[in-house]
Each structure stands twice: as structure tokens, then as C-alpha cells.
Short mmCIF file of C-alpha atoms (C1' of nucleotides) and ligand atoms in Angstrom, two decimals:
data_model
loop_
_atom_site.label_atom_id
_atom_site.label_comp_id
_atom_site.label_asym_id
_atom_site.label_seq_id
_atom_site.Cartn_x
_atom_site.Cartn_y
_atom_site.Cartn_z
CA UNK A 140 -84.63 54.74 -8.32
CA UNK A 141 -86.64 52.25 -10.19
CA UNK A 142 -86.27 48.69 -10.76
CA UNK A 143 -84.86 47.28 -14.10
CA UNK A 144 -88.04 46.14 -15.09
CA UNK A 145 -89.85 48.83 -14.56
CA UNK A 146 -87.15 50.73 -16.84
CA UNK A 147 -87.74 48.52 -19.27
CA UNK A 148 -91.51 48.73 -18.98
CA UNK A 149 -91.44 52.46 -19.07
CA UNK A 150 -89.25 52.08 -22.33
CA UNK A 151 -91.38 49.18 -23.86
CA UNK A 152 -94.57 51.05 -23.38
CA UNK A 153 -93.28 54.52 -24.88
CA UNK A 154 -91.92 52.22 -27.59
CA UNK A 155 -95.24 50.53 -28.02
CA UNK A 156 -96.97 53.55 -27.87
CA UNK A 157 -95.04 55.21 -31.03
CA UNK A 158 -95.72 52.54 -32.87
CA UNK A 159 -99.85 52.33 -32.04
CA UNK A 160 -100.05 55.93 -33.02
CA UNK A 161 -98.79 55.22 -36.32
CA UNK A 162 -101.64 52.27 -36.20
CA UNK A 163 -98.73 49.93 -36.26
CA UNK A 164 -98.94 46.27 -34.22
CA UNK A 165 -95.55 45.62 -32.91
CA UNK A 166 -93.80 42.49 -31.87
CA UNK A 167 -91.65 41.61 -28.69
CA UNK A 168 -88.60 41.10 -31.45
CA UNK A 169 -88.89 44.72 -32.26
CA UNK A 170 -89.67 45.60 -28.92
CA UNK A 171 -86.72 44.48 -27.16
CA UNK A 172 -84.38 45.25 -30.14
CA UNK A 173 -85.87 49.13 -29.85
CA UNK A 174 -85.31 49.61 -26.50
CA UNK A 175 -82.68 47.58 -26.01
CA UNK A 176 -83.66 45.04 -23.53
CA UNK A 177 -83.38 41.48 -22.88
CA UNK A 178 -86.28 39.52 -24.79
CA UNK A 179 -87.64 37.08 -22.25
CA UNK A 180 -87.44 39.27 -19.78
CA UNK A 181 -89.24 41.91 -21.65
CA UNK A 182 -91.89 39.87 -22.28
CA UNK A 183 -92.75 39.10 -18.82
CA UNK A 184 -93.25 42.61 -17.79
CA UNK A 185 -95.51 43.18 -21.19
CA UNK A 186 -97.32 39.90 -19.25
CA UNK A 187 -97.53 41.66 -16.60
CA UNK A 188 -98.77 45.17 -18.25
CA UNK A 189 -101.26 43.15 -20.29
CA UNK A 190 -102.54 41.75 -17.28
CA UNK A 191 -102.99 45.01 -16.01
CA UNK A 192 -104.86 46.07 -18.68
CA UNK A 193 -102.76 48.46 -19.75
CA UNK A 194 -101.79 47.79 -23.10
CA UNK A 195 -103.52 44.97 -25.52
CA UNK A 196 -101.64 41.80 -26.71
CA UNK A 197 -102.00 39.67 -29.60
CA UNK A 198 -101.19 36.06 -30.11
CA UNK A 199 -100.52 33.74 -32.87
CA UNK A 200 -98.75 34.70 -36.39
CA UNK A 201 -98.62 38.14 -36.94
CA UNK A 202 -99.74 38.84 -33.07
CA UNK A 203 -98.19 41.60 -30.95
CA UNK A 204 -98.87 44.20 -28.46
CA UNK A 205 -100.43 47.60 -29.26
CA UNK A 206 -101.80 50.22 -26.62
CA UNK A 207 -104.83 52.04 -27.19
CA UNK A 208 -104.80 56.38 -27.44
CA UNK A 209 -107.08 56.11 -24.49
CA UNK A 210 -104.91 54.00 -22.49
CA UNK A 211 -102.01 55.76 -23.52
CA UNK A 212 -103.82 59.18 -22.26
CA UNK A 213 -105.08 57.56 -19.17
CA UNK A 214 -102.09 55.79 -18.18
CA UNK A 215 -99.90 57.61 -15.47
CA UNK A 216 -96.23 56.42 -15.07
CA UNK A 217 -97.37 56.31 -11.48
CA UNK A 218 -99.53 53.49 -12.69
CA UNK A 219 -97.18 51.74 -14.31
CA UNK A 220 -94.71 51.94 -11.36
CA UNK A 221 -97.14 50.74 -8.81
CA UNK A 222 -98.09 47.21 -10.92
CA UNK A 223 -94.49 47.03 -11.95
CA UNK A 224 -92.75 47.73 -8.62
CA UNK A 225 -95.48 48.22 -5.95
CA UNK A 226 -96.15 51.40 -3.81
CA UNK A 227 -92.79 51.16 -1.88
CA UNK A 228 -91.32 54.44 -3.40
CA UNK A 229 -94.29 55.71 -2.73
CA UNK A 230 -95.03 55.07 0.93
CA UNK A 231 -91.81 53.89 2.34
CA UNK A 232 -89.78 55.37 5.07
CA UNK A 233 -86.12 56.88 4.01
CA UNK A 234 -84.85 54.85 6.85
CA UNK A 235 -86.60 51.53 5.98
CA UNK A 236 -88.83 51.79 9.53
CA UNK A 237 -91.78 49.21 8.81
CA UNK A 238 -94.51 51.83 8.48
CA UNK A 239 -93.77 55.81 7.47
CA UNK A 240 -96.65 57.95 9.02
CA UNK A 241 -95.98 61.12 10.98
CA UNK A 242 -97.37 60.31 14.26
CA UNK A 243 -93.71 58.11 14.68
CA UNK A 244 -91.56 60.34 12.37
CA UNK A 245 -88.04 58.75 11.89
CA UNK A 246 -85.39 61.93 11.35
CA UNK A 247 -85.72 62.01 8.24
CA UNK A 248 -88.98 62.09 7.86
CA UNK A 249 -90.09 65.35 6.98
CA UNK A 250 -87.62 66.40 4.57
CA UNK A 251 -88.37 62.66 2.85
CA UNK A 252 -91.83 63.21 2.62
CA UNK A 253 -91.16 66.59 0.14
CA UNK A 254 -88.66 64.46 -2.09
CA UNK A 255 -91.41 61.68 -2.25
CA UNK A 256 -94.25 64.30 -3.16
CA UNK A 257 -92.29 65.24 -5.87
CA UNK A 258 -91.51 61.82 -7.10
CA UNK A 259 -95.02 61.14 -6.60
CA UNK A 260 -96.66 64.18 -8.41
CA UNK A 261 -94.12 63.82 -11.41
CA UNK A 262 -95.69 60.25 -11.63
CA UNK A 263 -98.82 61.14 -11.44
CA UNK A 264 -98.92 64.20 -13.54
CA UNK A 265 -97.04 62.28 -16.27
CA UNK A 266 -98.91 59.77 -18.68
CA UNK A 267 -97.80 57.70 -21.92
CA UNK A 268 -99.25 60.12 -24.44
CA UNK A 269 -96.52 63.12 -22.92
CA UNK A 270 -93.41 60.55 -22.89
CA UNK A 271 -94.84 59.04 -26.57
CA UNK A 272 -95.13 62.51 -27.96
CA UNK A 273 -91.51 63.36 -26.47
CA UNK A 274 -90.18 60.24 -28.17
CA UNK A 275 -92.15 60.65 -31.61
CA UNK A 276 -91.21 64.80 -31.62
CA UNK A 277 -87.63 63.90 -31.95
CA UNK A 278 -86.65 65.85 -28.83
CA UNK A 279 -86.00 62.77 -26.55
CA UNK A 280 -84.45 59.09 -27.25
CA UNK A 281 -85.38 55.70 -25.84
CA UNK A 282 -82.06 54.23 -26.94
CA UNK A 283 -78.31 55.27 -26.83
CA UNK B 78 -85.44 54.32 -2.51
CA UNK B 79 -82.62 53.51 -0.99
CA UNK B 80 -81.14 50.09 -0.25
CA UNK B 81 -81.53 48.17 2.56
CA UNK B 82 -77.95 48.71 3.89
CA UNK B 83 -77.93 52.35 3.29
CA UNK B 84 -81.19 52.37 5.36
CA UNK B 85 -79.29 50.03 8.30
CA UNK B 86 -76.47 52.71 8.09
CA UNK B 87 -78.58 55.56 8.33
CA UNK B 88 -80.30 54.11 11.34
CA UNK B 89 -76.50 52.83 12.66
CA UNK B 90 -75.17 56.07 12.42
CA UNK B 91 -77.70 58.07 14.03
CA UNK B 92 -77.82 55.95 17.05
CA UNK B 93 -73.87 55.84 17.16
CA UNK B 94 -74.05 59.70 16.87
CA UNK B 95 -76.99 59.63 19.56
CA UNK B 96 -74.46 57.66 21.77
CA UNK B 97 -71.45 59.38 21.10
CA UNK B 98 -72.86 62.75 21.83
CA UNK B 99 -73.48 61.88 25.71
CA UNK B 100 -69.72 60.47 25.29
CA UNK B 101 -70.67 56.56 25.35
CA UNK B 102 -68.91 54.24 22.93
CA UNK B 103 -71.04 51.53 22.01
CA UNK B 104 -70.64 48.51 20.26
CA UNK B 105 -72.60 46.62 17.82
CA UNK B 106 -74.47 44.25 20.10
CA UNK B 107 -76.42 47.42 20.87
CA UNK B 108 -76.43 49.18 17.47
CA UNK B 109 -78.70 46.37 16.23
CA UNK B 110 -80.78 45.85 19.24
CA UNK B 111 -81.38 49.48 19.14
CA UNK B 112 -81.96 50.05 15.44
CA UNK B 113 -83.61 46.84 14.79
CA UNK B 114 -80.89 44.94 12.41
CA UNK B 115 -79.24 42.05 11.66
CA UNK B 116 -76.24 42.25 13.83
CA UNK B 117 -73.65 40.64 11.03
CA UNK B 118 -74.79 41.78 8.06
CA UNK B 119 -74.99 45.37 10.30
CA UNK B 120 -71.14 44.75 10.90
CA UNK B 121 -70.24 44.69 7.33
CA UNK B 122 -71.76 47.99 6.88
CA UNK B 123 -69.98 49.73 9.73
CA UNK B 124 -66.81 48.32 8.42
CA UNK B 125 -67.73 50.13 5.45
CA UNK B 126 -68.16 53.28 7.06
CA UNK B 127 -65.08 53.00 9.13
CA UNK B 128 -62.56 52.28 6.29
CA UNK B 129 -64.81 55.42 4.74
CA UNK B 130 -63.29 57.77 7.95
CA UNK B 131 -67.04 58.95 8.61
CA UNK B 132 -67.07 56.58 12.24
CA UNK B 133 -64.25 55.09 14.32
CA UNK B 134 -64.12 51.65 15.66
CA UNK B 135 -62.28 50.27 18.20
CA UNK B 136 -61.20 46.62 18.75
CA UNK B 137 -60.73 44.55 22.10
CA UNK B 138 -62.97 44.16 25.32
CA UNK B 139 -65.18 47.58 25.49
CA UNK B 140 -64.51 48.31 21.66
CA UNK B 141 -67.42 49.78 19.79
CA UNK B 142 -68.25 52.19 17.45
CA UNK B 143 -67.80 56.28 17.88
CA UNK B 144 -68.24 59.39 15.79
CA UNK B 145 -66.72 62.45 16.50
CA UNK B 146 -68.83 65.62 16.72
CA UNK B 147 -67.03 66.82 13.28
CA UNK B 148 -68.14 64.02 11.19
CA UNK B 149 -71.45 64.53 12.77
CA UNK B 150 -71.09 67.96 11.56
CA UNK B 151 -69.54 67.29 8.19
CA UNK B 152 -70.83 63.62 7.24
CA UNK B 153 -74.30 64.33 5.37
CA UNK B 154 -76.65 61.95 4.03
CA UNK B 155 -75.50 62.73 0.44
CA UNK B 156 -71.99 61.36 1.87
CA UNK B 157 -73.15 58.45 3.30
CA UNK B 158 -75.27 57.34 0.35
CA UNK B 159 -72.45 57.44 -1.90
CA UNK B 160 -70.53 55.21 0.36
CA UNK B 161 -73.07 52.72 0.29
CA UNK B 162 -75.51 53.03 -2.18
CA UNK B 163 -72.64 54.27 -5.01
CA UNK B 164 -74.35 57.68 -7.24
CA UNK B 165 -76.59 55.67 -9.33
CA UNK B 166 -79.87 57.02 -7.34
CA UNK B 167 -78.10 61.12 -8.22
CA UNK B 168 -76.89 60.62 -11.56
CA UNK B 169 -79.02 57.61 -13.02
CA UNK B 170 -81.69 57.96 -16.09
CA UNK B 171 -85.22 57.11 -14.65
CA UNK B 172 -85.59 54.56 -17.76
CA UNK B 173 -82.21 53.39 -17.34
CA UNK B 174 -80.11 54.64 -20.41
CA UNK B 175 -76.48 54.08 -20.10
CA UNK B 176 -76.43 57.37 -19.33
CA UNK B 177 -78.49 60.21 -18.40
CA UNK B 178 -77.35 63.29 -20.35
CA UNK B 179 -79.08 67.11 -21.11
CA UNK B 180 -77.80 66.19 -24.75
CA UNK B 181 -79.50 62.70 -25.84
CA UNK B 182 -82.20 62.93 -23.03
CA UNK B 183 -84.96 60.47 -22.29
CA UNK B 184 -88.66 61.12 -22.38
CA UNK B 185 -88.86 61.85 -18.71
CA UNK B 186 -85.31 63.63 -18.22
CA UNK B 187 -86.27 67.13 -17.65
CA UNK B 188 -89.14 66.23 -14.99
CA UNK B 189 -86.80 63.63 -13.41
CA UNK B 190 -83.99 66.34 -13.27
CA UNK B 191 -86.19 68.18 -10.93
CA UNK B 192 -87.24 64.97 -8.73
CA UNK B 193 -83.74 64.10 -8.80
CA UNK B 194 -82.37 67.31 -8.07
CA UNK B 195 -84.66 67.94 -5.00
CA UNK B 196 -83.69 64.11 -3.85
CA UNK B 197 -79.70 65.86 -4.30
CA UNK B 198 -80.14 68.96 -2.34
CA UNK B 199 -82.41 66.91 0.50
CA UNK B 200 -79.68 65.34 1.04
CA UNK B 201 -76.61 67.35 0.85
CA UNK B 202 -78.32 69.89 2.95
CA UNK B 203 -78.76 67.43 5.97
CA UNK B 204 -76.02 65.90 7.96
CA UNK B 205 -75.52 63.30 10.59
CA UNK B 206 -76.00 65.95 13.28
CA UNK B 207 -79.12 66.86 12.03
CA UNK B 208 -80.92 63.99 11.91
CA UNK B 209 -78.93 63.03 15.93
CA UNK B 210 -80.99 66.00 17.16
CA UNK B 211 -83.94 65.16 16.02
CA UNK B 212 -83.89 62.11 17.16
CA UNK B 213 -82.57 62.91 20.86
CA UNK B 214 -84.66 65.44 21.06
CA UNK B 215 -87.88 63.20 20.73
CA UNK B 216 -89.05 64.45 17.86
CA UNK B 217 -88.98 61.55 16.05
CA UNK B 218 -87.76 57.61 16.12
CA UNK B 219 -85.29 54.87 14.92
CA UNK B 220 -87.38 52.19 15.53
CA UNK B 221 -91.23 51.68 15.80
"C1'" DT C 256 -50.99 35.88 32.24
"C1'" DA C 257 -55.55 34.09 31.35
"C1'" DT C 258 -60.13 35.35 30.20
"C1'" DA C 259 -63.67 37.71 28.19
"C1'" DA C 260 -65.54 41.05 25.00
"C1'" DT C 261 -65.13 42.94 21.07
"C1'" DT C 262 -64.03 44.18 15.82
"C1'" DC C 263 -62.21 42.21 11.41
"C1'" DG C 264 -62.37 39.57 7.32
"C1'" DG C 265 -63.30 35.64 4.76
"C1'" DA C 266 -66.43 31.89 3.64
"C1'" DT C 267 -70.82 30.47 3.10
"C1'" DA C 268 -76.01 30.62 2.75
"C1'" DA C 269 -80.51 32.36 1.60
"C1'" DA C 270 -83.48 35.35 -0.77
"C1'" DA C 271 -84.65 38.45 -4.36
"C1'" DA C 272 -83.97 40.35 -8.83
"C1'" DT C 273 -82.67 39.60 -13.31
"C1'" DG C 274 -82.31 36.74 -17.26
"C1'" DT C 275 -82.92 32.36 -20.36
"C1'" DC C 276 -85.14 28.37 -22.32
"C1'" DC C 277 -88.65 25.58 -24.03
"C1'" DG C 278 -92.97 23.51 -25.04
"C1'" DA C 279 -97.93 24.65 -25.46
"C1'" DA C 280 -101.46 27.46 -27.28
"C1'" DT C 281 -103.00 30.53 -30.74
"C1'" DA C 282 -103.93 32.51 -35.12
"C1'" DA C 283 -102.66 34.11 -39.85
"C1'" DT C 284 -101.63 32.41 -44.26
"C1'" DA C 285 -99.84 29.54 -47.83
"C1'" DT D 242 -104.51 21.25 -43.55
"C1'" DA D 243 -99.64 22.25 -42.70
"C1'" DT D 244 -96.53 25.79 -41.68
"C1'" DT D 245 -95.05 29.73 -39.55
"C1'" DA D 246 -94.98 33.51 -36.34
"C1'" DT D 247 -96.25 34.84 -32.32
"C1'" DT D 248 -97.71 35.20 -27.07
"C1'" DC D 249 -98.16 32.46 -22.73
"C1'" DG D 250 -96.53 30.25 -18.74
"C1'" DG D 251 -93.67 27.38 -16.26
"C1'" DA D 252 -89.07 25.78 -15.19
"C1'" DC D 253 -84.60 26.84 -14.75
"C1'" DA D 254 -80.10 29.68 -14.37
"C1'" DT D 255 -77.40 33.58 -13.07
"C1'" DT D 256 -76.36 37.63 -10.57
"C1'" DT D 257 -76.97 40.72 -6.88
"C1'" DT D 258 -78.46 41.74 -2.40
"C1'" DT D 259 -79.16 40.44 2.05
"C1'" DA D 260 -77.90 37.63 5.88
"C1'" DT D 261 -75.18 34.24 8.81
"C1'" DC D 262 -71.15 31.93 10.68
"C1'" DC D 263 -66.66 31.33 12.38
"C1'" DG D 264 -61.90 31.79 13.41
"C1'" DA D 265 -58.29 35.37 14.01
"C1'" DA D 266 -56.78 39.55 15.95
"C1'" DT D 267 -57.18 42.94 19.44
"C1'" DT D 268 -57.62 44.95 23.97
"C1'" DA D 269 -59.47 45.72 28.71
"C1'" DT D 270 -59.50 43.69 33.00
"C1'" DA D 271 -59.48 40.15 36.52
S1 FES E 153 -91.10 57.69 8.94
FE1 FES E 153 -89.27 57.68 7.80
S2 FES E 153 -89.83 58.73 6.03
FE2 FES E 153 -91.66 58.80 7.18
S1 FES E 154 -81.69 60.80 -19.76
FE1 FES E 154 -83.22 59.77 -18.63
S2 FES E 154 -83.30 60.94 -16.83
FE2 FES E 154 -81.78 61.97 -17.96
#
DNA sequence: TATAATTCGGATAAAAATGTCCGAATAATA
DNA sequence: TATTATTCGGACATTTTTATCCGAATTATA
């Protein structure tokens, strides 16, 4: 469904975020060892979110990344898909036509567009603080 | 969503079926014209679907491609997918854990269930016939 | 039988996604 | 100030996906 990387940044920020809400700075180190994830790759997409603005990182000795409670209650995973991965599973047609819109349906169309709402409002409706709070609650893992 | 050859097959097989329904073969030349497709890389995915049973292909001067009106009937998307695509997209974990299980799940599991689970019964419920209607019926296109 | 149109299958190529490496910059701290 | 731990950013490498090419096999038909 989604890319590797944005796996890994949904995993890395959830990760992140347990540790900010104990106040702790983390490291990529820890990071990629938590969620199990290759290092330098990892650290590109934390680039990337950083960029974004969506979480906060640190350089030099004793540097890191945290990500702030209001990020982490503002930031939908619909957010985090669309810088990680763009709007493509979002917006794109089933059948790969250049452009979905429902003047020129393709067959599929219809039926695609109530899968896609449902992606879409799951993203939308779902922000770090509610996959954080899963993670720190003990009722869901980041790592098997 | 789905990958670029599932989307070529899609878009192959509905024409095929479009074709075989008014009881013309036709061949690949036209399958890519028609769907908008890169003829050879198109060929490796019919070859696909052919050794799969869901079309038949016939070799020599006036070969082509055909699909009988029961694997229109039978063949649905959910089929097809599998074929090409494998059952990541229907069984996968949305942040990519080995494995996606009720037991160990990940912070998103039960809301992705649901996304998942409408993306499942989407497609399972619609079959090649289905979608050959729609399209020869003008209510929607192949290619814009 | 010769020719032409077609699928088949293997080799290769190009592009995109994924992953690694390394030196530079930064900042804490000894 | 020197050392150490860290992020940054660019270059590079590998793997996967997408795409192309070509010769062989097949079959209709002239
Ligand atoms: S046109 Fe294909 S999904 Fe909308
Ligand atoms: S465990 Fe992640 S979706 Fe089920």
C-alpha cells in the first residue's frame, strides 16, 4: 500500500514520538535499532520529515530528533504520507489512466473512489498522538 | 495502489473482454494501441495471465488474445491482482511488520483492517464482466 | 511451399526505489 | 582546545520495477 519509506517513517515517528513524551531526545542509532530499519536510509526520510517541519532535529554530540506534543497532535498520517510518498494514493486512478475525475470514469472508477475515501479519511482522521498512545499503552507493537 | 502492470492488465483485460464479447480475437498490436501501453512490456503481462488460465492466446498469423465469457464471469479483480501484484496489498501491515497479525498488532492495525478489508471486498465483488460492461456500455473509459 | 503475422521466451536496458558510505558541519563536554 | 557524538548532504551501490529488443516457434494464407 505504502512505500518502504513511508513505513519506516510512520514507525520512526511513532517511535520518536514515545520517546518525546517521556521528554526524552532520541538518536537515529536508537531509532533505527527500535523500529528496525536500515540506518542511512532512515535518516533520509527523518531529513525529509525535518524538512517538513514535522518533527525537530538536533545536531552535534548529544543531538537527535524529538517531535513536539503539538506536532504530534497536529500531525495526520495523511500528512506524513503525502511529503513521504506524494498524493498518488490519494488521487490516482485504479487503472493508472493519467487523470481520475468522474467526468471520464474508467470502470472502475466508482467503486475505487469508496476504497480511496476510506483510505483517505483513516489518514486523515488519524494523527501521531493516537498511534503514540497505541504504542506507549502497550496494546500495539512497532517491532516483531 | 496498485502496480503499474496490474494497472496495464486491468486495462488489457477489459479491452480483450470488450473484444471478445462481439466475438473478435485481437492481438496485442491493438491491446496497446487501445489501452495506451508499452506493447512488450504489455506482452509479458498477458503471458502472465495466459499461463494463469484467466485469457487464451493463440500463436501464428491472426493469433491474439481471447477470453471466454466464463472467465469474464468468474475472473475478478481480486483474482487478477493476486496474479500480478502477489497478496501483499490484502494481507500486508500498513507500517510494514513482517507480518500483520490481530495478536501483535501495529498502531494502525484495527483502522487499516477496515481500509483493507473494504479494498478486499471491492474487489472480490467485481469481475472482469463487470467492469467489460461498463465500459461498452459508455459509461466510462480505458483511455483518456 | 513460401511468406507474413503473430505469440513466446530469453537477454538486455533504463528508471525508480531502496540501501550504503563517507566527509563536512555542528555542538556538547572533557 | 581537542575529542567525541551526532546530523547533513552528496556520491555511490544494489535491487526491483518497468521497458525494449530479438530470434525462435507457430499458424494462416497466398
Ligand atoms: S478514473 Fe479510474 S479511478 Fe477514477
Ligand atoms: S499489524 Fe499492522 S496492519 Fe495489521
Amino acid at each position: 500500500m505504502f512505500s518502504k519509506s513511508c513505513e519506516y517513517a510512520f514507525r520512526a515517528l511513532i517511535y520518536i514520538g514515545l520517546c518525546s513524551q517521556k521528554g526524552e531526545k532520541t538518536s537515529l542509532k536508537y531509532i533505527a535499532e527500535n523500529i528496525d530499519s536500515p540506518q542511512s536510509f532512515t535518516a533520509k526520510i527523518l531529513q525529509k520529515l525535518s524538512k517538513a517541519n514535522i518533527l525537530v532535529s538536533e545536531k552535534g554530540a548529544n543531538g537527535g530528533f524529538i517531535i513536539t506534543q503539538e506536532k504530534l497532535q497536529t500531525t495526520r498520517l495523511y500528512d506524513v504520507v503525502i511529503v513521504v510518498d506524494g498524493d498518488k494514493i490519494f488521487t490516482g486512478c485504479a487503472l493508472g489512466l493519467v487523470k481520475c475525475n468522474s467526468e471520464k470514469p474508467c470502470p472502475l472508477h466508482y467503486s475505487f473512489l469508496e476504497v480511496r475515501e476510506k483510505l483517505r479519511k483513516t489518514m486523515l482522521h488519524t494523527n501521531l498522538e493516537d498511534m503514540v498512545n497505541g504504542a506507549s499503552d502497550g496494546s500495539s507493537v512497532l517491532r516483531l
